[in-house]
PDB file of C-alpha atoms in Angstrom:
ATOM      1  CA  UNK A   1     164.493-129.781 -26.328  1.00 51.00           C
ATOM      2  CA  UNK A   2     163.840-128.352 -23.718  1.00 56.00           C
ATOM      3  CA  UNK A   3     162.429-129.720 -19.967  1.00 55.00           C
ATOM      4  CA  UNK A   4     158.604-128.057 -20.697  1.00 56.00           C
ATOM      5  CA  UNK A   5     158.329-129.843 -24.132  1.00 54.00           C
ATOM      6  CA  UNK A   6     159.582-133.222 -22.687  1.00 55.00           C
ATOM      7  CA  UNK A   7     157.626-133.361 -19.981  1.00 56.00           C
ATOM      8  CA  UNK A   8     154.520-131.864 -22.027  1.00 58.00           C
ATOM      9  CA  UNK A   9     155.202-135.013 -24.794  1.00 59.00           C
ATOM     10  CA  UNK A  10     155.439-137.220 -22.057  1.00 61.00           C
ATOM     11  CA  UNK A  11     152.044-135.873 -20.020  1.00 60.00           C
ATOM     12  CA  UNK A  12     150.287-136.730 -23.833  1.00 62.00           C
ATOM     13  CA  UNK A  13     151.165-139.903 -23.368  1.00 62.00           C
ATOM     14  CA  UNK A  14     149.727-140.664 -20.102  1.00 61.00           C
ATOM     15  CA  UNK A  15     146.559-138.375 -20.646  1.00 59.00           C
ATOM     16  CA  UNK A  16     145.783-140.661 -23.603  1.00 62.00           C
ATOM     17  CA  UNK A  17     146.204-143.682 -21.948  1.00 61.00           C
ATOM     18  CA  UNK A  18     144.032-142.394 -19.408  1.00 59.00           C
ATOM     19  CA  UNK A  19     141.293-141.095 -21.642  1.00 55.00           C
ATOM     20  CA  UNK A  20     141.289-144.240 -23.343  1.00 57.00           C
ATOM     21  CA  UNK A  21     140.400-145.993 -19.870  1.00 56.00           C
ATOM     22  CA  UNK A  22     138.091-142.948 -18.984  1.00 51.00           C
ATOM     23  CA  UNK A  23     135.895-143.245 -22.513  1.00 51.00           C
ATOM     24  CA  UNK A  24     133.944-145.891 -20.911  1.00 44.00           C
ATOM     25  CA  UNK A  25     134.346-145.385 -17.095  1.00 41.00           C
ATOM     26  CA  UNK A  26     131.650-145.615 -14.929  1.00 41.00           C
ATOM     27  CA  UNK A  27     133.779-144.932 -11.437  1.00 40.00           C
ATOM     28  CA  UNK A  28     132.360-141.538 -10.526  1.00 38.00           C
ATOM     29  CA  UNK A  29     132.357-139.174  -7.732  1.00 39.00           C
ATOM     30  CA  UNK A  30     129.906-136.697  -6.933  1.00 36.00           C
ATOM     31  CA  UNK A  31     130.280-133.269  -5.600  1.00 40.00           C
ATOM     32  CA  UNK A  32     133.530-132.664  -6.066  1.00 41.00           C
ATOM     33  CA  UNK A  33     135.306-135.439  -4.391  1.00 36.00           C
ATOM     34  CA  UNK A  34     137.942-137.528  -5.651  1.00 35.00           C
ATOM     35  CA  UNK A  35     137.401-141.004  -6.765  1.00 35.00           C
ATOM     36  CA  UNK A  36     139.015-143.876  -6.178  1.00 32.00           C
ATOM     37  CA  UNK A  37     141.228-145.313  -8.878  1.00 31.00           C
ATOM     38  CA  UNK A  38     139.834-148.247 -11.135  1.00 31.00           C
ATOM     39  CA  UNK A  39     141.668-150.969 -12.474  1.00 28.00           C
ATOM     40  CA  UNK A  40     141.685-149.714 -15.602  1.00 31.00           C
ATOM     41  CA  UNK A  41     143.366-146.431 -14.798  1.00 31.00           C
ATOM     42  CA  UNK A  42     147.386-146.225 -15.597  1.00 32.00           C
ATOM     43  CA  UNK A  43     149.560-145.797 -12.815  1.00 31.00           C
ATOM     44  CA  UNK A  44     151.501-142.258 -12.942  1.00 32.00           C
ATOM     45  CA  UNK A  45     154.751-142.944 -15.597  1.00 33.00           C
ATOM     46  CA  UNK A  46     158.354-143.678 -13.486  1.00 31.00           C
ATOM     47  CA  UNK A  47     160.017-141.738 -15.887  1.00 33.00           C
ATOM     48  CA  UNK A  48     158.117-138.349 -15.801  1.00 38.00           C
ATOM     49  CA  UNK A  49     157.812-138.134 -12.374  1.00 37.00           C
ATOM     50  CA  UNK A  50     156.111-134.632 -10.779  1.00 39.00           C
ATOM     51  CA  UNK A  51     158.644-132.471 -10.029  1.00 41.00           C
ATOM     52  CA  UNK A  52     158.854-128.706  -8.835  1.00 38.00           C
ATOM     53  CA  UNK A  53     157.726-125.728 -10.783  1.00 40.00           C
ATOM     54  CA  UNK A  54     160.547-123.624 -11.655  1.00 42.00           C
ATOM     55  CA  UNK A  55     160.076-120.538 -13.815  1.00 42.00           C
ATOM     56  CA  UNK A  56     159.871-121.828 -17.586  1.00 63.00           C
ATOM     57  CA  UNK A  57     160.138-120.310 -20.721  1.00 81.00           C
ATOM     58  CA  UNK A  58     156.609-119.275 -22.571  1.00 88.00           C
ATOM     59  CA  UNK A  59     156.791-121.697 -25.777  1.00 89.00           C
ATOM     60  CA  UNK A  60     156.554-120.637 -29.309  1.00 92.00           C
ATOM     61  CA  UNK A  61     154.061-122.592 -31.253  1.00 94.00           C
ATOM     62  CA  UNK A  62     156.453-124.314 -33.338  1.00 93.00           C
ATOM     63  CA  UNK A  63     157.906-125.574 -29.560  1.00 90.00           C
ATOM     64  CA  UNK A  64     154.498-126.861 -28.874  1.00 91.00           C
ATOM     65  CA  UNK A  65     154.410-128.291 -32.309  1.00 90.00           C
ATOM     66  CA  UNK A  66     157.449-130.460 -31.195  1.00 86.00           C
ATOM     67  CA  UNK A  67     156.005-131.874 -28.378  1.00 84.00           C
ATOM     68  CA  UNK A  68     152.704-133.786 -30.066  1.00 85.00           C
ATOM     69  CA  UNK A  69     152.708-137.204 -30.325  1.00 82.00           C
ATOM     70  CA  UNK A  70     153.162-138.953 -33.956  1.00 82.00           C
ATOM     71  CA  UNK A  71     150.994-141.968 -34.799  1.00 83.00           C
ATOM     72  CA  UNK A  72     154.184-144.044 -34.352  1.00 84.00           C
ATOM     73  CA  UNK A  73     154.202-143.124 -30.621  1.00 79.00           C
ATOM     74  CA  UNK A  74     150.261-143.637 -29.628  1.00 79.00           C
ATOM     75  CA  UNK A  75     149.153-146.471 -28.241  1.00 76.00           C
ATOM     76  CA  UNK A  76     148.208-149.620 -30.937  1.00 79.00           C
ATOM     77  CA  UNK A  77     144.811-148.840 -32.755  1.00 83.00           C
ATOM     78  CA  UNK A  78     145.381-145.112 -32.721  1.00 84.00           C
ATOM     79  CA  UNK A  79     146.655-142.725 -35.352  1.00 88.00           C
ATOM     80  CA  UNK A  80     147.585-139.086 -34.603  1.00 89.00           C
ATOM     81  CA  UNK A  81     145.530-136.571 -36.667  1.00 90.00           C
ATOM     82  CA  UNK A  82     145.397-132.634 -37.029  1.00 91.00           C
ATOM     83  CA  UNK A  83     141.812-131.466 -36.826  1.00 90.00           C
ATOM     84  CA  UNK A  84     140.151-129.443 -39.622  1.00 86.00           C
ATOM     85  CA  UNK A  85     139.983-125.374 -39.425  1.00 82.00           C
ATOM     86  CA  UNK A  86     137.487-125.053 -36.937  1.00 78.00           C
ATOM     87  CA  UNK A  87     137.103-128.419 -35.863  1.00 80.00           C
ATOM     88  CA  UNK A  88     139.324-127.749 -32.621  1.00 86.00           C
ATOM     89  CA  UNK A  89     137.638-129.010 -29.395  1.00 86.00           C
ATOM     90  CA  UNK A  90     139.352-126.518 -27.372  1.00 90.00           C
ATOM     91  CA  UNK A  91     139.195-123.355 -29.281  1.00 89.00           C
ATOM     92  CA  UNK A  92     136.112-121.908 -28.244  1.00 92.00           C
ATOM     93  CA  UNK A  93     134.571-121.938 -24.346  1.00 94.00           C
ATOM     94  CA  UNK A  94     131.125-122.873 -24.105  1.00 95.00           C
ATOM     95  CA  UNK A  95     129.249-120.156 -21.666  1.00 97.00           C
ATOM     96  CA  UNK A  96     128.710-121.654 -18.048  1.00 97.00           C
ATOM     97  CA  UNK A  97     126.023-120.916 -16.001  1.00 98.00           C
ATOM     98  CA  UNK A  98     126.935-119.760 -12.943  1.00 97.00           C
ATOM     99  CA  UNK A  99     129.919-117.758 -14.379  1.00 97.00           C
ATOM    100  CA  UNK A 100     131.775-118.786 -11.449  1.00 98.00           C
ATOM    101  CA  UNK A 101     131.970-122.142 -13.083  1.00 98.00           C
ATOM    102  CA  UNK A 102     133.433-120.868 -16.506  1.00 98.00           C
ATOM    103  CA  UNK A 103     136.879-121.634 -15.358  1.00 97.00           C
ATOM    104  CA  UNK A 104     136.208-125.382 -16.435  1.00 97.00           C
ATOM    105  CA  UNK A 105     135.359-124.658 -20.339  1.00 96.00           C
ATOM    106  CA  UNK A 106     138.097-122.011 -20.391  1.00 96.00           C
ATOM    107  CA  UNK A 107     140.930-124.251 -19.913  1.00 94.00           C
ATOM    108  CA  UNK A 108     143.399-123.608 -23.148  1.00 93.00           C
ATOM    109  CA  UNK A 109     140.799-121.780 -25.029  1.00 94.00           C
ATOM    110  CA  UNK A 110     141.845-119.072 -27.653  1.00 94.00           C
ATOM    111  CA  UNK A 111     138.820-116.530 -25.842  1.00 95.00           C
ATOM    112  CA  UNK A 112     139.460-117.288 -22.322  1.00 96.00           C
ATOM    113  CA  UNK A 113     139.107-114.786 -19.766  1.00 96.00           C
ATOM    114  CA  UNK A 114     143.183-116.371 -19.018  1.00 96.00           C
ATOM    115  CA  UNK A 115     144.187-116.864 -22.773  1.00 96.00           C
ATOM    116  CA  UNK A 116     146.867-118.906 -24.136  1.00 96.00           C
ATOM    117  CA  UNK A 117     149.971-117.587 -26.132  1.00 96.00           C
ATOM    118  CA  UNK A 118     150.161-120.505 -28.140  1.00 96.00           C
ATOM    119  CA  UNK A 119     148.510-123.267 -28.983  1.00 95.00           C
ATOM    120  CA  UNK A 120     148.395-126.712 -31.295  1.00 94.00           C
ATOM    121  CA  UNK A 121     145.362-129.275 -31.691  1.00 94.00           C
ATOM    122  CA  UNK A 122     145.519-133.058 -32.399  1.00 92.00           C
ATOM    123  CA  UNK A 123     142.987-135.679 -32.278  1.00 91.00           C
ATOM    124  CA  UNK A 124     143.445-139.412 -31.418  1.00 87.00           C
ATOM    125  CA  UNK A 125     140.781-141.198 -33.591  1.00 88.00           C
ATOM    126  CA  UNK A 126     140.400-145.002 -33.694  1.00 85.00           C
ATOM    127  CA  UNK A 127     139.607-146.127 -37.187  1.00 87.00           C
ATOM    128  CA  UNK A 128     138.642-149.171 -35.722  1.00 88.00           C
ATOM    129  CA  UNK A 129     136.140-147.662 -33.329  1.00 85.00           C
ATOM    130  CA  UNK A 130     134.618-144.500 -35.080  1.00 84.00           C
ATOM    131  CA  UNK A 131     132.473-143.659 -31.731  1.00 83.00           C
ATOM    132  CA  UNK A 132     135.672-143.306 -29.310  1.00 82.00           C
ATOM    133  CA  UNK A 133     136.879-139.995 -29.644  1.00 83.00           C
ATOM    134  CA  UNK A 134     140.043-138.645 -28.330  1.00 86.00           C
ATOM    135  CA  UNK A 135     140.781-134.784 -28.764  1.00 90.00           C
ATOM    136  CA  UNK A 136     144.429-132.617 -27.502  1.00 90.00           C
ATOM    137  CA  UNK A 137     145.656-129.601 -27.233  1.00 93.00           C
ATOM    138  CA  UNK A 138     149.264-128.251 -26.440  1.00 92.00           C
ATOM    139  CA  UNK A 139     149.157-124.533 -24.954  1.00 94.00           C
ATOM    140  CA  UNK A 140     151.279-122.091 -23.485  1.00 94.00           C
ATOM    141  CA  UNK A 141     151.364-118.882 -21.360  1.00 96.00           C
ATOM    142  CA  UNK A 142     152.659-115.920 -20.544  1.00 95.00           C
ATOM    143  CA  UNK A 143     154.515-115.971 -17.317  1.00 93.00           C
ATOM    144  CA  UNK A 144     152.215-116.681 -14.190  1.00 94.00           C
ATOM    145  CA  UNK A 145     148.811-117.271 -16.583  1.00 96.00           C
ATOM    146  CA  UNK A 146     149.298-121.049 -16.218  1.00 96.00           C
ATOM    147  CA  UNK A 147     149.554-121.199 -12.529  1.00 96.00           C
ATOM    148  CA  UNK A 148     146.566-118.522 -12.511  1.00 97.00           C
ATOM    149  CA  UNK A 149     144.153-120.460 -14.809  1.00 97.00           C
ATOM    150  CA  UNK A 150     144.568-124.135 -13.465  1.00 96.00           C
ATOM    151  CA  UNK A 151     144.117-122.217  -9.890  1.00 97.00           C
ATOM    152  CA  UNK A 152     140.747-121.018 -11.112  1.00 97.00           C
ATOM    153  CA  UNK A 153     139.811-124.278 -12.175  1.00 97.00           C
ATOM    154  CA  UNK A 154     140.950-126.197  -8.853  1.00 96.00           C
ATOM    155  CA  UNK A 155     138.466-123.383  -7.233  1.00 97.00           C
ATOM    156  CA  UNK A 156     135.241-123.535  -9.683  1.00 98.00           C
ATOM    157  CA  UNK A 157     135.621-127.329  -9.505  1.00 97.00           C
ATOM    158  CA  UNK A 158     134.699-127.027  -5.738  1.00 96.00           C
ATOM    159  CA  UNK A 159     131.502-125.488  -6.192  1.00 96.00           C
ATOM    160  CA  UNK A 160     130.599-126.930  -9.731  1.00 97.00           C
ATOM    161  CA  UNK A 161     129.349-130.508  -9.083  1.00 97.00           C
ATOM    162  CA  UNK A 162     127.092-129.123 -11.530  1.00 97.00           C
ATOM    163  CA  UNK A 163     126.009-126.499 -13.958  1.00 97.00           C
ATOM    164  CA  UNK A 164     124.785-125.291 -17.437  1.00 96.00           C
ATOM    165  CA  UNK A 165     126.835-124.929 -20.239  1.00 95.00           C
ATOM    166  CA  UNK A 166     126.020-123.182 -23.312  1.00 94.00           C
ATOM    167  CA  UNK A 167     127.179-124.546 -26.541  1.00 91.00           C
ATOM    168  CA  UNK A 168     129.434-121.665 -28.350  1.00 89.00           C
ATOM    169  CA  UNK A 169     128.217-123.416 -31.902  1.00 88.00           C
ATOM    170  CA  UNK A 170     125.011-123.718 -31.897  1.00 88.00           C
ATOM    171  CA  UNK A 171     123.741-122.165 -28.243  1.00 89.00           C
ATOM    172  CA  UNK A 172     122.220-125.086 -26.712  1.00 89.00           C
ATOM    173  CA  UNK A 173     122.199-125.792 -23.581  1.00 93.00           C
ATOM    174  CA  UNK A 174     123.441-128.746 -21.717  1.00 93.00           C
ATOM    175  CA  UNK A 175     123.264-129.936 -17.736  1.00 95.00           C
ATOM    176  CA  UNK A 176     126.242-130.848 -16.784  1.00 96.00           C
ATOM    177  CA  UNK A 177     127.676-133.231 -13.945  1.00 96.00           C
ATOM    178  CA  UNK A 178     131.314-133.073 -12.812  1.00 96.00           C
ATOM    179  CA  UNK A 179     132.989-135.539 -11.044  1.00 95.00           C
ATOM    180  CA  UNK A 180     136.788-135.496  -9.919  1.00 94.00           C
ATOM    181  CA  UNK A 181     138.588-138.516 -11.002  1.00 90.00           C
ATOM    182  CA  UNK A 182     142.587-139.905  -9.943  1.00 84.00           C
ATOM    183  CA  UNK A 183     144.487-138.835 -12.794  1.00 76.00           C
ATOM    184  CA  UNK A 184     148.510-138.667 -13.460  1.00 72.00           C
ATOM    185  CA  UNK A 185     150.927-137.483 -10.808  1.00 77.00           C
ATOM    186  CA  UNK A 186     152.893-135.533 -14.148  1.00 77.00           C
ATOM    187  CA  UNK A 187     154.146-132.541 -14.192  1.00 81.00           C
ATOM    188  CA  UNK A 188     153.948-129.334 -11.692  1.00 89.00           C
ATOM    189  CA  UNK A 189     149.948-129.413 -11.653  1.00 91.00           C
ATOM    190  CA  UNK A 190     147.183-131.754 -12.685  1.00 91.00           C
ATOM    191  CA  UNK A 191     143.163-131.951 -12.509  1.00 93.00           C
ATOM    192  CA  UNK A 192     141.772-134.822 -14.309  1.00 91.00           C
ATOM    193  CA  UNK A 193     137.689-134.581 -14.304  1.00 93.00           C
ATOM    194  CA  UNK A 194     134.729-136.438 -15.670  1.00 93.00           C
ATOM    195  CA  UNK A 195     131.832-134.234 -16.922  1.00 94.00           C
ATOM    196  CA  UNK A 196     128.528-135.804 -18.166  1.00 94.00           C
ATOM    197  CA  UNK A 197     125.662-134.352 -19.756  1.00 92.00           C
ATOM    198  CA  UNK A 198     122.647-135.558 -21.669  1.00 86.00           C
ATOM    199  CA  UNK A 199     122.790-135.556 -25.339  1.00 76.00           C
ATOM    200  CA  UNK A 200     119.450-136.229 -27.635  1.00 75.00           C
ATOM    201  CA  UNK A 201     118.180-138.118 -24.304  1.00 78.00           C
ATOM    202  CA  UNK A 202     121.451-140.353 -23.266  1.00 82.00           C
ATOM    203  CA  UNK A 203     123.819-139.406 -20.945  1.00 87.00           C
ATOM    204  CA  UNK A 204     127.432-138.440 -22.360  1.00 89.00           C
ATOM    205  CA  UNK A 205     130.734-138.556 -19.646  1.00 90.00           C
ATOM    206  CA  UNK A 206     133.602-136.436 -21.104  1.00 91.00           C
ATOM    207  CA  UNK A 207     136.886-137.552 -19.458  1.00 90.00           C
ATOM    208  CA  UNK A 208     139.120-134.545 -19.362  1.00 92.00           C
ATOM    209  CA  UNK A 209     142.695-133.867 -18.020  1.00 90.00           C
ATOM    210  CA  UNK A 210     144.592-131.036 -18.151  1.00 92.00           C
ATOM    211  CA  UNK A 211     148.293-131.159 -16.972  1.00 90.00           C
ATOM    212  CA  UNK A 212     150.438-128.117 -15.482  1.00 92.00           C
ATOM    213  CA  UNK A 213     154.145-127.894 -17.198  1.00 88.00           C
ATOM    214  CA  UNK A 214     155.385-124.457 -16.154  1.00 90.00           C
ATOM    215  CA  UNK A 215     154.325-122.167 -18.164  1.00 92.00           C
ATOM    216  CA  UNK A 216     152.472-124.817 -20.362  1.00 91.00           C
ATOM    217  CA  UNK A 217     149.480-126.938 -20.206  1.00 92.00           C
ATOM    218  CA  UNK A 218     148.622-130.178 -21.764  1.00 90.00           C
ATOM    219  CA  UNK A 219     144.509-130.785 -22.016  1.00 91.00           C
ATOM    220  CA  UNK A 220     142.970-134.071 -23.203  1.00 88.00           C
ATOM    221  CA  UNK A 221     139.247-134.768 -23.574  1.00 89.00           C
ATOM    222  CA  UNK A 222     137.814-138.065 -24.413  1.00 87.00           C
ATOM    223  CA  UNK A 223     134.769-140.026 -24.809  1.00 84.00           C
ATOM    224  CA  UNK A 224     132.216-142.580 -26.644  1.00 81.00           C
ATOM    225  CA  UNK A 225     129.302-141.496 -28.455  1.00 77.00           C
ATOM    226  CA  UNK A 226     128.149-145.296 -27.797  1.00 70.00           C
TER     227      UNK A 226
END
């Protein structure tokens, strides 16, 4: 197995336990800034520590495929699930207004203006807790388009505190705040964000992180329709 898929199995671990803590944060920051960690949040793991970005192999889909967690591996009260055809989170970008923010809802999308070369879904629900919901996706690039597209998100982030987004199912639009949050020191890159947007008149905070592995990314969303 090779370095990429460990370290991409091991950033799914620590997203999820961050998006658990992030489905019902309240620590914000506003205009861009970082936040200060909560108590809640998971310290980065010892054992996947960052490390530098050498030039790594663009991974097959089957190689991505290797790297999800299984339901034996997530934490207790969790089961790993593939999502239905067209049930992906991540495989269509919603339309941001300005386009300079469309970076953020490009991130591992199959029509990205920086598209993937391969890429697997999984969902973390809680049958327990049918509200929390905890979405993945595994993707890799051609050589450079990694680097390039979490660059373009580090820069629309900046000037995106907040914008429009335009639903690619059903074309509604949404406000939407954005708020950088501490996240995971995994991997060569990370940006771990909360965006939140009102839904039928309550306000909605979607914790997302995406993590850097060479020439792969690792993207988690999260949050609590409660």
């Amino acid at each position: 197995m090779s370095r990429t898929t460990r370290l991409a199995g091991a950033a799914l671990v620590a997203s999820l336990a961050l998006a658990v803590s992030g489905c019902s944060s309240s620590n914000t920051a506003t205009d861009g800034a970082a936040a200060s960690p909560t108590a809640s949040t998971p310290a980065p793991a010892a054992s996947a520590p960052a490390s530098p970005s050498p030039v790594d192999q663009t991974l097959t889909k089957a190689a991505l495929q290797q790297a999800l967690l299984t339901s034996a591996e997530v934490p207790a009260g969790f089961k790993a699930s593939k999502p239905d055809k067209g049930e992906d989170m991540f495989g269509k970008a919603d339309t941001t207004m300005p386009a300079s923010c469309q970076p953020i809802a490009d991130i591992g999308a199959n029509d990205a203006a920086i598209r993937p070369s391969a890429a697997v879904d999984q969902d973390y629900p809680q049958p327990a807790k049918a509200s929390a919901m905890i979405f993945s996706r595994l993707v890799s690039y051609q050589a450079g388009d990694a680097e390039k597209a979490m660059t373009a998100l580090k820069v629309a982030v900046k000037s995106c505190a907040t914008y429009k987004s335009k639903s690619s199912d059903d074309g509604s639009i949404t406000r939407v705040r954005l708020a950088v949050q501490q996240g995971p020191a995994l991997g060569d890159d990370a940006v771990t964000l909360d965006a939140t947007g009102d839904v039928q008149g309550h306000a909605v905070t979607i914790r997302l992180v995406d993590i850097r592995i060479g020439s792969s990314m690792a993207v988690f969303a999260s949050l609590d329709i409660n």
